XYZ file of C-alpha atoms in Angstrom:
532
model
C -51.922 32.111 22.946
C -49.989 35.345 22.893
C -48.229 34.246 19.739
C -51.540 33.363 18.053
C -52.989 36.718 19.120
C -50.104 38.585 17.554
C -50.531 36.714 14.272
C -54.228 37.588 14.092
C -53.457 41.173 14.947
C -50.884 41.472 12.113
C -53.263 39.877 9.648
C -56.066 42.265 10.615
C -53.795 45.274 10.217
C -52.701 44.021 6.808
C -56.325 43.718 5.672
C -57.077 47.219 6.929
C -54.059 48.554 4.957
C -55.222 46.827 1.739
C -58.701 48.285 2.115
C -57.240 51.744 2.732
C -55.092 51.590 -0.432
C -58.044 50.479 -2.564
C -60.175 53.328 -1.230
C -57.449 55.893 -1.996
C -56.965 54.576 -5.532
C -60.700 54.627 -6.197
C -61.141 58.167 -4.919
C -58.140 59.425 -6.948
C -59.341 57.866 -10.207
C -62.828 59.287 -9.774
C -61.424 62.744 -9.091
C -59.248 62.677 -12.238
C -62.121 61.467 -14.370
C -64.216 64.348 -13.110
C -61.392 66.784 -13.906
C -61.023 65.407 -17.442
C -64.760 65.650 -18.053
C -64.740 69.167 -16.698
C -61.874 70.092 -19.024
C -63.607 68.583 -22.030
C -66.796 70.468 -21.285
C -64.896 73.674 -20.666
C -62.789 73.447 -23.848
C -65.768 72.503 -25.986
C -67.993 75.254 -24.747
C -65.304 77.991 -24.836
C -62.706 77.206 -27.526
C -59.449 79.109 -27.492
C -59.042 81.742 -30.206
C -55.772 80.147 -31.394
C -55.326 76.591 -32.609
C -53.607 74.403 -30.066
C -50.100 73.313 -31.018
C -49.580 69.732 -32.134
C -47.881 67.492 -29.644
C -44.130 67.856 -29.501
C -42.457 64.982 -31.309
C -39.203 63.371 -30.283
C -37.429 65.006 -33.239
C -38.786 68.423 -32.295
C -37.605 67.888 -28.761
C -34.163 67.059 -30.153
C -33.950 70.543 -31.710
C -34.753 69.848 -35.371
C -36.727 73.076 -35.734
C -33.975 75.118 -34.137
C -31.410 73.399 -36.335
C -33.254 74.395 -39.516
C -33.996 77.871 -38.232
C -30.374 78.589 -37.380
C -28.813 76.748 -40.295
C -31.098 77.537 -43.247
C -33.326 80.535 -42.588
C -31.756 83.862 -43.474
C -32.513 87.555 -42.996
C -33.102 87.087 -39.220
C -36.289 85.120 -39.876
C -37.939 82.521 -37.684
C -40.766 80.063 -38.175
C -43.013 81.605 -35.517
C -43.437 84.804 -37.530
C -44.466 83.018 -40.741
C -47.912 82.176 -42.070
C -48.925 78.540 -42.299
C -49.057 78.922 -46.095
C -45.435 80.050 -46.271
C -43.453 77.476 -48.330
C -40.837 77.327 -45.569
C -43.434 76.428 -42.943
C -45.063 73.899 -45.249
C -41.671 72.316 -45.903
C -40.998 72.176 -42.159
C -44.346 70.516 -41.519
C -43.576 67.965 -44.220
C -40.170 67.200 -42.717
C -41.704 66.742 -39.245
C -44.915 64.882 -39.972
C -45.056 63.517 -43.539
C -41.573 62.638 -44.678
C -40.906 58.933 -44.389
C -37.182 59.595 -43.995
C -37.808 60.795 -40.406
C -34.683 62.914 -40.345
C -33.292 64.184 -37.054
C -31.320 67.306 -36.254
C -27.943 65.737 -36.979
C -28.938 63.997 -40.241
C -26.303 64.819 -42.819
C -28.874 65.511 -45.548
C -31.312 67.539 -43.413
C -30.455 70.932 -44.923
C -30.525 69.851 -48.562
C -33.738 67.831 -48.199
C -35.435 70.755 -46.485
C -34.103 73.195 -49.115
C -35.528 71.068 -51.926
C -38.848 70.810 -50.091
C -38.981 74.612 -49.842
C -38.344 74.818 -53.605
C -41.164 72.325 -54.243
C -43.706 74.262 -52.189
C -42.497 77.654 -53.496
C -42.893 76.429 -57.087
C -46.255 74.681 -56.572
C -44.919 71.217 -57.360
C -48.392 69.677 -57.641
C -48.879 71.739 -60.816
C -45.666 70.485 -62.446
C -45.856 68.570 -65.698
C -43.576 65.827 -64.417
C -43.000 64.132 -61.068
C -44.166 66.908 -58.750
C -47.392 65.529 -57.267
C -46.901 62.967 -54.464
C -50.631 62.417 -54.088
C -53.117 63.350 -51.382
C -51.309 61.407 -48.661
C -47.815 61.478 -50.154
C -48.243 57.916 -51.379
C -46.965 58.439 -54.940
C -43.278 57.600 -54.883
C -42.191 57.052 -58.494
C -42.796 58.368 -62.011
C -41.656 57.300 -65.454
C -40.302 59.753 -68.042
C -39.259 58.992 -71.593
C -35.713 60.106 -72.307
C -35.064 60.978 -75.959
C -31.335 60.981 -75.244
C -31.374 57.448 -73.854
C -34.287 56.397 -76.099
C -36.002 54.659 -73.208
C -38.284 55.257 -70.237
C -36.527 56.147 -66.993
C -37.960 55.854 -63.480
C -37.523 58.720 -61.017
C -38.641 59.552 -57.507
C -41.550 61.971 -57.071
C -40.781 65.217 -55.272
C -41.904 65.242 -51.618
C -42.131 61.462 -51.612
C -40.314 59.189 -49.184
C -37.689 58.391 -51.811
C -34.183 59.749 -51.388
C -33.949 63.320 -52.660
C -31.094 62.130 -54.860
C -33.634 60.030 -56.790
C -36.148 62.842 -57.288
C -36.758 63.872 -60.882
C -34.179 66.438 -62.019
C -31.928 66.043 -58.972
C -28.429 64.626 -59.227
C -26.095 63.821 -56.362
C -22.460 62.875 -56.111
C -21.399 59.510 -54.714
C -21.460 60.856 -51.170
C -25.164 61.770 -51.419
C -24.644 65.532 -51.776
C -26.969 67.381 -54.194
C -24.921 68.781 -57.062
C -27.525 69.572 -59.719
C -31.200 70.561 -59.992
C -32.610 70.602 -63.534
C -36.324 71.321 -64.014
C -36.575 72.879 -67.468
C -40.006 73.453 -69.077
C -41.833 71.817 -66.172
C -44.471 74.456 -65.281
C -42.709 75.738 -62.182
C -44.739 78.688 -60.916
C -43.563 81.012 -58.164
C -40.751 83.093 -56.703
C -37.216 81.808 -56.210
C -36.730 81.104 -52.472
C -33.505 82.333 -50.944
C -33.371 79.088 -48.959
C -31.780 77.562 -52.064
C -28.572 78.319 -50.194
C -29.304 75.151 -48.197
C -27.945 73.341 -51.267
C -24.477 74.469 -50.311
C -22.531 72.350 -52.784
C -24.830 72.923 -55.761
C -22.978 73.142 -59.059
C -25.857 73.429 -61.536
C -29.240 75.136 -61.234
C -31.336 74.952 -64.407
C -34.931 76.199 -64.103
C -35.396 77.634 -67.595
C -38.647 77.800 -69.539
C -41.017 78.109 -66.588
C -43.126 80.842 -64.958
C -40.700 82.015 -62.287
C -41.317 85.670 -61.499
C -40.057 88.259 -59.025
C -36.356 88.913 -58.460
C -33.230 86.822 -58.182
C -32.457 86.613 -54.434
C -29.215 88.289 -53.436
C -28.287 85.162 -51.459
C -27.529 83.491 -54.807
C -23.962 84.662 -54.255
C -23.581 82.180 -51.389
C -23.713 79.218 -53.787
C -19.997 79.564 -54.380
C -19.645 76.114 -55.963
C -22.062 77.009 -58.765
C -20.768 76.344 -62.268
C -23.967 76.780 -64.257
C -26.954 79.065 -63.620
C -29.761 78.796 -66.181
C -32.886 80.857 -65.496
C -33.684 81.967 -69.049
C -37.158 82.235 -70.537
C -39.015 83.012 -67.327
C -40.563 86.254 -66.080
C -37.866 87.599 -63.771
C -37.523 91.334 -63.168
C -35.614 93.800 -61.023
C -31.885 94.394 -60.706
C -29.511 91.515 -61.269
C -27.989 91.201 -57.762
C -24.382 92.344 -57.466
C -23.694 89.259 -55.342
C -23.860 87.195 -58.524
C -20.323 88.394 -59.264
C -19.189 86.414 -56.206
C -19.779 83.215 -58.181
C -16.217 83.182 -59.448
C -16.377 79.533 -60.567
C -19.332 80.238 -62.859
C -18.887 78.914 -66.400
C -22.409 79.352 -67.777
C -24.775 82.217 -66.991
C -28.044 82.273 -68.902
C -30.548 84.921 -67.817
C -31.824 85.680 -71.320
C -35.389 86.294 -72.473
C -37.037 87.638 -69.355
C -39.217 89.876 -71.501
C -40.922 89.183 -74.772
C -41.842 85.606 -73.877
C -45.603 85.432 -73.566
C -45.999 82.309 -71.463
C -49.023 81.455 -69.329
C -48.809 78.916 -66.495
C -51.549 77.719 -64.190
C -51.213 77.003 -60.500
C -52.933 74.183 -58.652
C -55.602 76.570 -57.390
C -56.398 77.708 -60.945
C -54.564 81.059 -60.783
C -52.876 81.953 -64.073
C -49.421 83.493 -64.175
C -48.353 85.688 -67.120
C -44.624 86.101 -67.682
C -44.992 89.260 -69.784
C -46.275 91.166 -66.730
C -44.363 92.044 -63.587
C -44.636 89.535 -60.768
C -46.513 87.149 -62.977
C -49.401 89.525 -63.553
C -50.100 90.459 -59.943
C -48.790 93.894 -60.979
C -50.455 95.055 -64.197
C -47.306 96.498 -65.646
C -45.308 95.042 -68.499
C -42.228 93.146 -67.452
C -39.049 94.593 -68.984
C -36.820 91.882 -67.600
C -33.655 92.210 -65.573
C -31.772 95.475 -65.221
C -28.259 96.417 -64.221
C -24.857 97.165 -65.729
C -21.876 95.065 -66.710
C -19.282 97.056 -64.806
C -15.729 96.245 -63.809
C -16.883 93.372 -61.578
C -17.577 91.334 -64.715
C -13.846 90.636 -64.760
C -14.256 88.322 -61.754
C -15.849 85.646 -63.931
C -12.510 84.341 -65.148
C -13.926 80.847 -65.759
C -16.925 82.062 -67.769
C -17.544 80.304 -71.075
C -21.101 81.257 -71.942
C -22.851 84.522 -71.004
C -26.420 84.947 -72.266
C -28.134 88.171 -71.183
C -30.209 89.007 -74.262
C -33.754 90.389 -74.181
C -33.538 92.222 -70.885
C -33.034 95.863 -69.902
C -29.321 96.098 -69.116
C -27.903 99.599 -69.583
C -24.619 101.482 -69.703
C -21.351 100.586 -71.357
C -19.598 97.231 -71.240
C -16.507 97.526 -69.036
C -13.101 96.875 -70.559
C -12.708 94.143 -67.931
C -14.717 91.906 -70.267
C -11.384 91.235 -71.956
C -10.250 89.270 -68.881
C -12.694 86.445 -69.616
C -10.171 84.475 -71.612
C -12.371 81.353 -71.850
C -15.512 83.177 -72.988
C -16.980 81.389 -75.995
C -20.534 82.733 -76.298
C -21.519 86.316 -75.464
C -25.137 87.255 -76.219
C -26.285 90.659 -74.980
C -28.553 91.663 -77.841
C -31.904 93.428 -77.335
C -30.917 95.534 -74.337
C -30.039 99.190 -73.803
C -26.249 98.935 -73.975
C -24.612 102.232 -74.952
C -21.284 103.638 -76.053
C -18.466 101.786 -77.780
C -17.595 98.183 -78.221
C -14.799 97.726 -75.669
C -11.442 97.435 -77.431
C -10.470 94.640 -75.040
C -13.091 92.388 -76.602
C -10.577 91.491 -79.309
C -8.550 89.677 -76.619
C -11.272 87.015 -76.425
C -9.539 84.548 -78.741
C -11.960 81.680 -77.909
C -15.104 83.662 -78.703
C -17.381 82.008 -81.258
C -20.581 84.058 -80.890
C -20.655 87.830 -80.369
C -24.220 89.173 -80.437
C -24.646 92.885 -79.774
C -27.533 93.597 -82.121
C -30.453 95.891 -81.272
C -28.836 98.034 -78.607
C -27.809 101.706 -78.480
C -24.167 101.353 -79.430
C -22.441 104.179 -81.286
C -19.233 102.627 -82.426
C -17.118 101.169 -85.200
C -15.781 97.655 -85.431
C -12.402 97.435 -83.635
C -9.346 97.076 -85.845
C -8.143 94.035 -83.919
C -11.258 92.014 -84.712
C -9.156 89.812 -86.984
C -7.486 88.362 -83.870
C -10.697 86.561 -82.904
C -9.905 83.589 -85.110
C -12.653 81.314 -83.733
C -15.490 83.784 -84.359
C -18.411 82.156 -86.167
C -21.219 84.645 -85.582
C -21.016 88.440 -85.407
C -24.146 90.597 -85.127
C -24.069 94.347 -84.525
C -27.142 95.227 -86.589
C -29.687 97.625 -85.173
C -27.031 99.900 -83.647
C -25.562 103.239 -84.718
C -22.426 101.824 -86.339
C -20.008 103.863 -88.456
C -16.638 103.634 -90.162
C -15.194 101.254 -92.713
C -15.288 97.498 -92.482
C -11.845 96.599 -91.059
C -9.640 94.497 -93.320
C -8.971 92.124 -90.426
C -12.620 91.052 -90.554
C -11.851 89.071 -93.694
C -9.347 86.958 -91.707
C -12.180 85.381 -89.713
C -12.161 82.204 -91.765
C -14.571 80.368 -89.443
C -17.212 83.079 -89.798
C -20.640 81.695 -90.739
C -23.000 84.585 -89.925
C -22.218 88.272 -90.434
C -25.074 90.613 -89.575
C -24.134 94.236 -90.256
C -27.494 95.494 -91.536
C -29.787 98.294 -90.361
C -27.008 100.464 -88.921
C -28.199 103.649 -90.637
C -31.415 104.367 -88.768
C -33.572 107.232 -89.930
C -35.536 108.239 -86.867
C -34.976 109.388 -83.294
C -33.907 108.221 -80.731
C -31.441 106.053 -82.674
C -30.184 108.724 -85.063
C -27.109 110.378 -83.582
C -25.628 112.014 -86.681
C -25.733 111.790 -90.459
C -22.577 109.677 -90.613
C -24.200 106.518 -89.301
C -23.815 103.250 -91.117
C -20.816 101.334 -92.414
C -19.057 103.196 -95.208
C -16.361 102.346 -97.737
C -16.569 99.384 -100.066
C -16.990 95.653 -99.768
C -13.480 94.324 -100.235
C -12.667 91.545 -102.655
C -11.126 89.850 -99.620
C -14.652 88.797 -98.690
C -14.019 85.754 -100.849
C -11.737 84.408 -98.109
C -14.782 83.814 -95.877
C -15.476 80.412 -97.408
C -17.655 79.187 -94.513
C -19.945 82.233 -94.686
C -23.654 81.341 -94.813
C -25.371 84.639 -93.953
C -24.197 88.066 -95.106
C -26.574 90.961 -94.434
C -25.331 94.435 -95.383
C -28.632 96.151 -96.199
C -29.380 99.663 -94.928
C -25.745 100.829 -94.983
C -24.013 103.525 -97.096
C -21.500 101.008 -98.502
C -20.282 102.116 -101.943
C -18.585 100.614 -104.997
C -19.438 97.479 -106.919
C -20.254 93.977 -105.751
C -16.964 92.014 -105.924
C -16.972 88.860 -108.032
C -14.888 87.181 -105.288
C -18.121 86.937 -103.313
C -18.808 83.932 -105.506
C -16.086 82.057 -103.580
C -18.425 81.990 -100.577
C -20.044 78.832 -101.867
C -21.954 78.101 -98.650
C -23.985 81.315 -98.762
C -27.656 80.819 -97.928
C -28.811 84.453 -97.527
C -27.270 87.533 -99.163
C -28.899 90.930 -98.726
C -27.324 93.952 -100.384
C -30.305 96.292 -100.829
C -30.639 99.850 -99.523
C -26.908 100.452 -100.031
C -24.821 102.617 -102.384
C -23.635 99.554 -104.306
C -24.000 99.864 -108.084
C -23.288 97.947 -111.269
C -24.222 94.370 -112.087
C -24.582 91.313 -109.932
C -21.483 89.233 -110.768
C -22.065 86.004 -112.649
C -20.051 84.176 -109.967
C -22.654 85.213 -107.366
C -25.574 84.249 -109.597
C -24.085 80.774 -109.969
C -24.528 80.313 -106.217
C -28.265 80.117 -106.881
C -27.686 76.543 -107.964
C -26.157 75.751 -104.568
C -27.314 76.820 -101.113
C -28.359 80.320 -102.194
C -31.853 79.227 -103.180
C -35.332 79.888 -101.884
C -36.582 76.342 -101.546
C -38.154 77.307 -98.232
C -40.083 80.185 -99.786
C -37.781 82.795 -98.226
C -36.121 85.496 -100.310
C -32.396 84.904 -100.106
C -30.798 87.308 -102.591
C -31.818 90.961 -102.318
C -30.457 93.920 -104.297
C -31.609 97.349 -105.499
C -32.628 95.966 -108.880
C -36.067 97.607 -109.226
C -36.366 100.933 -111.093
C -35.170 103.550 -108.653
C -37.963 105.829 -107.485
C -40.214 103.819 -109.836
C -38.995 105.526 -113.023
C -35.181 105.701 -112.957
C -32.640 103.056 -113.831
C -32.106 100.419 -111.104
C -28.901 100.808 -109.129
C -27.972 97.159 -109.611
C -28.722 95.020 -112.641
C -29.581 91.526 -111.498
C -31.364 88.747 -113.324
C -30.830 86.155 -110.573
C -32.113 87.998 -107.487
C -35.038 86.504 -105.617
C -36.210 89.967 -104.513
C -35.623 93.338 -106.177
C -35.909 96.568 -104.203
C -36.460 100.223 -105.032
C -33.712 102.118 -103.216
C -35.738 105.302 -102.841
C -39.162 103.951 -101.908
C -37.736 100.960 -99.997
C -40.260 98.653 -101.660
C -39.082 95.119 -102.345
C -40.918 92.756 -104.654
C -40.276 89.079 -105.134
C -38.748 88.625 -108.552
C -38.071 84.901 -108.593
């Protein structure tokens, strides 16, 4: 009996314990439900003034934000101080919540993928002509572009899609998946260059020409020390060319030309129009004069440079003699700037130079005697400057020369007129006949004297010859007139052979007798009339 009593007692206690646990669980659940309801009512009736933060993801908890902030952001910046519309914040949000790659803090391509995303948002990729719009929910992954080089349609990945960034249109990577090149020429990029481009640490080529990029070149550009080619021409950039650009000692091609004078209009996704001929795309109603700065002694650091295109900007000062250290320089275009002083004598050391364009500056100089050493020179233009002195005999040794522009060096009005001795003087040597590849010879508006040498007829490839507004006299040689049956013709409706063959000052004898000229000019009145 005692044993049976103990069993019943244990069983009763067990039932009491079960009931107790159920009661506790029920009371707890009801209390929590009441608290949740109370919170919902409280939050709905009195919303906080600041949006609540999204839930912390696993990747955020693993330090992805801190990794990007410490490794990519510069200038002591952090994400918390940025607006939600900042391209860097938008790129971060895409990396965290939209990107199908789901990168983590130690992903090897985190920096470069984020850097490209910043570029996409900074340049309003949805407005691009090609492959920039991933769709409303980032569902567009591929695009097809016809390649004239390959003569076929090529498939690419859309920017900000889940595809590898190495497959995105205009992006090229090496075999190890590292971004080496970004080429987005004439693609309606609209915006300011982000300095987070430095996230592309092994970039070798950046080509964003022919777009509506405005503002300044970020000084951090100098950190891309693997860069071989930088092409930003035909945009709307302004401000000083950063001195850090001289740190790019591996640079072989620098093209910053045509930042003013290009009247391009681009439209953003929101309908805003950007005008490249105004500062900051038109947000400042002041004409854009392009990039400024000087080519000082630091230019000598670019020992690998092959092509330097800086035309149609507002560079000032004299060219440093250190330019002669660029032994591989092949193309040097710095026309249409405010360059002053002399042509540096060291420029004759550039034996590989093929194009030398200095026209329309403020030079006051003669052609250097050693110009004949530049045996590969094909194009020489110094027109529109205050040139003086005789044409050096060495110039006629440039047997590869195709274009020789020496015209308009005797300007008549201030501020170009420095003294009355401006303009090339002396005579046109008979040695000119040695320039057998010459196609363009423009000598007009110079005080060159003497007669036109018959040896000029040996230049059988001539297409344009302009000898008006000079002190040349006599008759046009028959050997030159015979060139009219070759390339020196006006089949395109363009006058190709000019001379002072109209009656001088309307009543006097013409300075040059010519019955084969396409256009005859009056030396005194400067009136030219088609005569062919």
